Amino acid sequence: MSKRNEVYILLFKEAISKRIYELCEKNKITPNKLAELSAIAPSTLQDMLSLKVSNPSSYVIHQICKTLKISEKDFFDSDLFLEENIED
């Protein structure tokens, strides 16, 4: 795997984590409350937020979106996910 791909994967995980925090703040809930409402184990969400998960689960993202009543498109519709925000 190239260095750029490794950086992209790391930044993608960070972007997902930051996006979840943004959505929690916007909806005035804690990550633990989001996990509870989404029927996700709090430890699973915490591992995603702390970047311990190497490949964030699409199921978890789907459950979060469903709970927050947003589409997956809305979840990823953030400048956090723009390729130009990736640094070499």
mmCIF file with all atom_site columns, C-alpha atoms in Angstrom:
data_model
loop_
_atom_site.group_PDB
_atom_site.id
_atom_site.type_symbol
_atom_site.label_atom_id
_atom_site.label_alt_id
_atom_site.label_comp_id
_atom_site.label_asym_id
_atom_site.label_entity_id
_atom_site.label_seq_id
_atom_site.pdbx_PDB_ins_code
_atom_site.Cartn_x
_atom_site.Cartn_y
_atom_site.Cartn_z
_atom_site.occupancy
_atom_site.B_iso_or_equiv
_atom_site.pdbx_formal_charge
_atom_site.auth_seq_id
_atom_site.auth_comp_id
_atom_site.auth_asym_id
_atom_site.auth_atom_id
_atom_site.pdbx_PDB_model_num
ATOM 1  C CA . MET A 1 1  ? 0.000   0.000  0.000  1.00 0.00 ? 1  MET A CA 1
ATOM 2  C CA . SER A 1 2  ? 1.372   3.412  -0.911 1.00 0.00 ? 2  SER A CA 1
ATOM 3  C CA . LYS A 1 3  ? 2.092   6.075  1.676  1.00 0.00 ? 3  LYS A CA 1
ATOM 4  C CA . ARG A 1 4  ? -0.650  8.251  0.160  1.00 0.00 ? 4  ARG A CA 1
ATOM 5  C CA . ASN A 1 5  ? -3.189  5.425  0.544  1.00 0.00 ? 5  ASN A CA 1
ATOM 6  C CA . GLU A 1 6  ? -2.152  4.896  4.160  1.00 0.00 ? 6  GLU A CA 1
ATOM 7  C CA . VAL A 1 7  ? -2.578  8.613  4.841  1.00 0.00 ? 7  VAL A CA 1
ATOM 8  C CA . TYR A 1 8  ? -5.939  8.619  3.057  1.00 0.00 ? 8  TYR A CA 1
ATOM 9  C CA . ILE A 1 9  ? -7.205  5.706  5.164  1.00 0.00 ? 9  ILE A CA 1
ATOM 10 C CA . LEU A 1 10 ? -6.086  7.389  8.369  1.00 0.00 ? 10 LEU A CA 1
ATOM 11 C CA . LEU A 1 11 ? -7.654  10.687 7.373  1.00 0.00 ? 11 LEU A CA 1
ATOM 12 C CA . PHE A 1 12 ? -10.861 8.923  6.302  1.00 0.00 ? 12 PHE A CA 1
ATOM 13 C CA . LYS A 1 13 ? -11.150 7.313  9.755  1.00 0.00 ? 13 LYS A CA 1
ATOM 14 C CA . GLU A 1 14 ? -10.473 10.687 11.362 1.00 0.00 ? 14 GLU A CA 1
ATOM 15 C CA . ALA A 1 15 ? -13.086 12.332 9.146  1.00 0.00 ? 15 ALA A CA 1
ATOM 16 C CA . ILE A 1 16 ? -15.680 9.739  10.167 1.00 0.00 ? 16 ILE A CA 1
ATOM 17 C CA . SER A 1 17 ? -14.851 10.288 13.823 1.00 0.00 ? 17 SER A CA 1
ATOM 18 C CA . LYS A 1 18 ? -15.049 14.075 13.497 1.00 0.00 ? 18 LYS A CA 1
ATOM 19 C CA . ARG A 1 19 ? -18.297 13.819 11.540 1.00 0.00 ? 19 ARG A CA 1
ATOM 20 C CA . ILE A 1 20 ? -19.904 11.690 14.246 1.00 0.00 ? 20 ILE A CA 1
ATOM 21 C CA . TYR A 1 21 ? -18.837 14.234 16.875 1.00 0.00 ? 21 TYR A CA 1
ATOM 22 C CA . GLU A 1 22 ? -20.266 17.052 14.704 1.00 0.00 ? 22 GLU A CA 1
ATOM 23 C CA . LEU A 1 23 ? -23.582 15.256 14.357 1.00 0.00 ? 23 LEU A CA 1
ATOM 24 C CA . CYS A 1 24 ? -23.740 14.542 18.085 1.00 0.00 ? 24 CYS A CA 1
ATOM 25 C CA . GLU A 1 25 ? -23.156 18.217 18.821 1.00 0.00 ? 25 GLU A CA 1
ATOM 26 C CA . LYS A 1 26 ? -25.718 19.301 16.231 1.00 0.00 ? 26 LYS A CA 1
ATOM 27 C CA . ASN A 1 27 ? -28.302 16.932 17.721 1.00 0.00 ? 27 ASN A CA 1
ATOM 28 C CA . LYS A 1 28 ? -27.316 17.761 21.307 1.00 0.00 ? 28 LYS A CA 1
ATOM 29 C CA . ILE A 1 29 ? -26.556 14.179 22.281 1.00 0.00 ? 29 ILE A CA 1
ATOM 30 C CA . THR A 1 30 ? -23.488 12.428 23.597 1.00 0.00 ? 30 THR A CA 1
ATOM 31 C CA . PRO A 1 31 ? -21.749 9.652  21.682 1.00 0.00 ? 31 PRO A CA 1
ATOM 32 C CA . ASN A 1 32 ? -22.953 7.203  24.364 1.00 0.00 ? 32 ASN A CA 1
ATOM 33 C CA . LYS A 1 33 ? -26.554 8.348  23.850 1.00 0.00 ? 33 LYS A CA 1
ATOM 34 C CA . LEU A 1 34 ? -26.112 8.017  20.087 1.00 0.00 ? 34 LEU A CA 1
ATOM 35 C CA . ALA A 1 35 ? -24.847 4.462  20.554 1.00 0.00 ? 35 ALA A CA 1
ATOM 36 C CA . GLU A 1 36 ? -27.822 3.634  22.771 1.00 0.00 ? 36 GLU A CA 1
ATOM 37 C CA . LEU A 1 37 ? -30.367 5.126  20.347 1.00 0.00 ? 37 LEU A CA 1
ATOM 38 C CA . SER A 1 38 ? -28.672 3.409  17.396 1.00 0.00 ? 38 SER A CA 1
ATOM 39 C CA . ALA A 1 39 ? -28.547 -0.012 19.087 1.00 0.00 ? 39 ALA A CA 1
ATOM 40 C CA . ILE A 1 40 ? -24.755 0.005  18.744 1.00 0.00 ? 40 ILE A CA 1
ATOM 41 C CA . ALA A 1 41 ? -22.502 -1.203 21.524 1.00 0.00 ? 41 ALA A CA 1
ATOM 42 C CA . PRO A 1 42 ? -20.986 1.899  23.162 1.00 0.00 ? 42 PRO A CA 1
ATOM 43 C CA . SER A 1 43 ? -17.560 0.248  22.941 1.00 0.00 ? 43 SER A CA 1
ATOM 44 C CA . THR A 1 44 ? -17.974 -0.175 19.171 1.00 0.00 ? 44 THR A CA 1
ATOM 45 C CA . LEU A 1 45 ? -18.744 3.487  18.678 1.00 0.00 ? 45 LEU A CA 1
ATOM 46 C CA . GLN A 1 46 ? -15.995 4.528  21.080 1.00 0.00 ? 46 GLN A CA 1
ATOM 47 C CA . ASP A 1 47 ? -13.482 2.422  19.136 1.00 0.00 ? 47 ASP A CA 1
ATOM 48 C CA . MET A 1 48 ? -14.534 4.197  15.926 1.00 0.00 ? 48 MET A CA 1
ATOM 49 C CA . LEU A 1 49 ? -14.265 7.602  17.569 1.00 0.00 ? 49 LEU A CA 1
ATOM 50 C CA . SER A 1 50 ? -10.819 6.854  18.984 1.00 0.00 ? 50 SER A CA 1
ATOM 51 C CA . LEU A 1 51 ? -9.597  5.495  15.609 1.00 0.00 ? 51 LEU A CA 1
ATOM 52 C CA . LYS A 1 52 ? -9.046  1.970  16.937 1.00 0.00 ? 52 LYS A CA 1
ATOM 53 C CA . VAL A 1 53 ? -11.160 0.468  14.156 1.00 0.00 ? 53 VAL A CA 1
ATOM 54 C CA . SER A 1 54 ? -9.136  -0.057 10.987 1.00 0.00 ? 54 SER A CA 1
ATOM 55 C CA . ASN A 1 55 ? -12.188 -0.158 8.717  1.00 0.00 ? 55 ASN A CA 1
ATOM 56 C CA . PRO A 1 56 ? -15.237 1.746  10.008 1.00 0.00 ? 56 PRO A CA 1
ATOM 57 C CA . SER A 1 57 ? -18.368 -0.341 9.618  1.00 0.00 ? 57 SER A CA 1
ATOM 58 C CA . SER A 1 58 ? -20.915 0.718  7.020  1.00 0.00 ? 58 SER A CA 1
ATOM 59 C CA . TYR A 1 59 ? -23.561 -0.926 9.242  1.00 0.00 ? 59 TYR A CA 1
ATOM 60 C CA . VAL A 1 60 ? -22.666 1.357  12.162 1.00 0.00 ? 60 VAL A CA 1
ATOM 61 C CA . ILE A 1 61 ? -22.727 4.416  9.906  1.00 0.00 ? 61 ILE A CA 1
ATOM 62 C CA . HIS A 1 62 ? -26.095 3.277  8.528  1.00 0.00 ? 62 HIS A CA 1
ATOM 63 C CA . GLN A 1 63 ? -27.493 2.859  12.057 1.00 0.00 ? 63 GLN A CA 1
ATOM 64 C CA . ILE A 1 64 ? -26.247 6.315  13.038 1.00 0.00 ? 64 ILE A CA 1
ATOM 65 C CA . CYS A 1 65 ? -27.838 7.850  9.951  1.00 0.00 ? 65 CYS A CA 1
ATOM 66 C CA . LYS A 1 66 ? -31.104 6.036  10.581 1.00 0.00 ? 66 LYS A CA 1
ATOM 67 C CA . THR A 1 67 ? -31.165 7.240  14.190 1.00 0.00 ? 67 THR A CA 1
ATOM 68 C CA . LEU A 1 68 ? -30.404 10.838 13.221 1.00 0.00 ? 68 LEU A CA 1
ATOM 69 C CA . LYS A 1 69 ? -32.859 10.682 10.312 1.00 0.00 ? 69 LYS A CA 1
ATOM 70 C CA . ILE A 1 70 ? -30.270 11.578 7.701  1.00 0.00 ? 70 ILE A CA 1
ATOM 71 C CA . SER A 1 71 ? -29.143 9.715  4.598  1.00 0.00 ? 71 SER A CA 1
ATOM 72 C CA . GLU A 1 72 ? -25.697 8.230  4.185  1.00 0.00 ? 72 GLU A CA 1
ATOM 73 C CA . LYS A 1 73 ? -25.235 10.863 1.483  1.00 0.00 ? 73 LYS A CA 1
ATOM 74 C CA . ASP A 1 74 ? -25.886 13.551 4.106  1.00 0.00 ? 74 ASP A CA 1
ATOM 75 C CA . PHE A 1 75 ? -23.428 11.879 6.472  1.00 0.00 ? 75 PHE A CA 1
ATOM 76 C CA . PHE A 1 76 ? -20.634 12.071 3.901  1.00 0.00 ? 76 PHE A CA 1
ATOM 77 C CA . ASP A 1 77 ? -21.683 15.499 2.583  1.00 0.00 ? 77 ASP A CA 1
ATOM 78 C CA . SER A 1 78 ? -19.033 17.329 4.563  1.00 0.00 ? 78 SER A CA 1
ATOM 79 C CA . ASP A 1 79 ? -15.797 19.074 3.668  1.00 0.00 ? 79 ASP A CA 1
ATOM 80 C CA . LEU A 1 80 ? -14.090 16.560 5.952  1.00 0.00 ? 80 LEU A CA 1
ATOM 81 C CA . PHE A 1 81 ? -14.372 13.985 3.162  1.00 0.00 ? 81 PHE A CA 1
ATOM 82 C CA . LEU A 1 82 ? -13.060 16.087 0.259  1.00 0.00 ? 82 LEU A CA 1
ATOM 83 C CA . GLU A 1 83 ? -9.981  14.536 -1.325 1.00 0.00 ? 83 GLU A CA 1
ATOM 84 C CA . GLU A 1 84 ? -8.287  17.919 -1.501 1.00 0.00 ? 84 GLU A CA 1
ATOM 85 C CA . ASN A 1 85 ? -8.215  17.942 2.302  1.00 0.00 ? 85 ASN A CA 1
ATOM 86 C CA . ILE A 1 86 ? -5.790  15.024 2.228  1.00 0.00 ? 86 ILE A CA 1
ATOM 87 C CA . GLU A 1 87 ? -2.185  16.042 2.703  1.00 0.00 ? 87 GLU A CA 1
ATOM 88 C CA . ASP A 1 88 ? 0.818   14.070 1.480  1.00 0.00 ? 88 ASP A CA 1
#
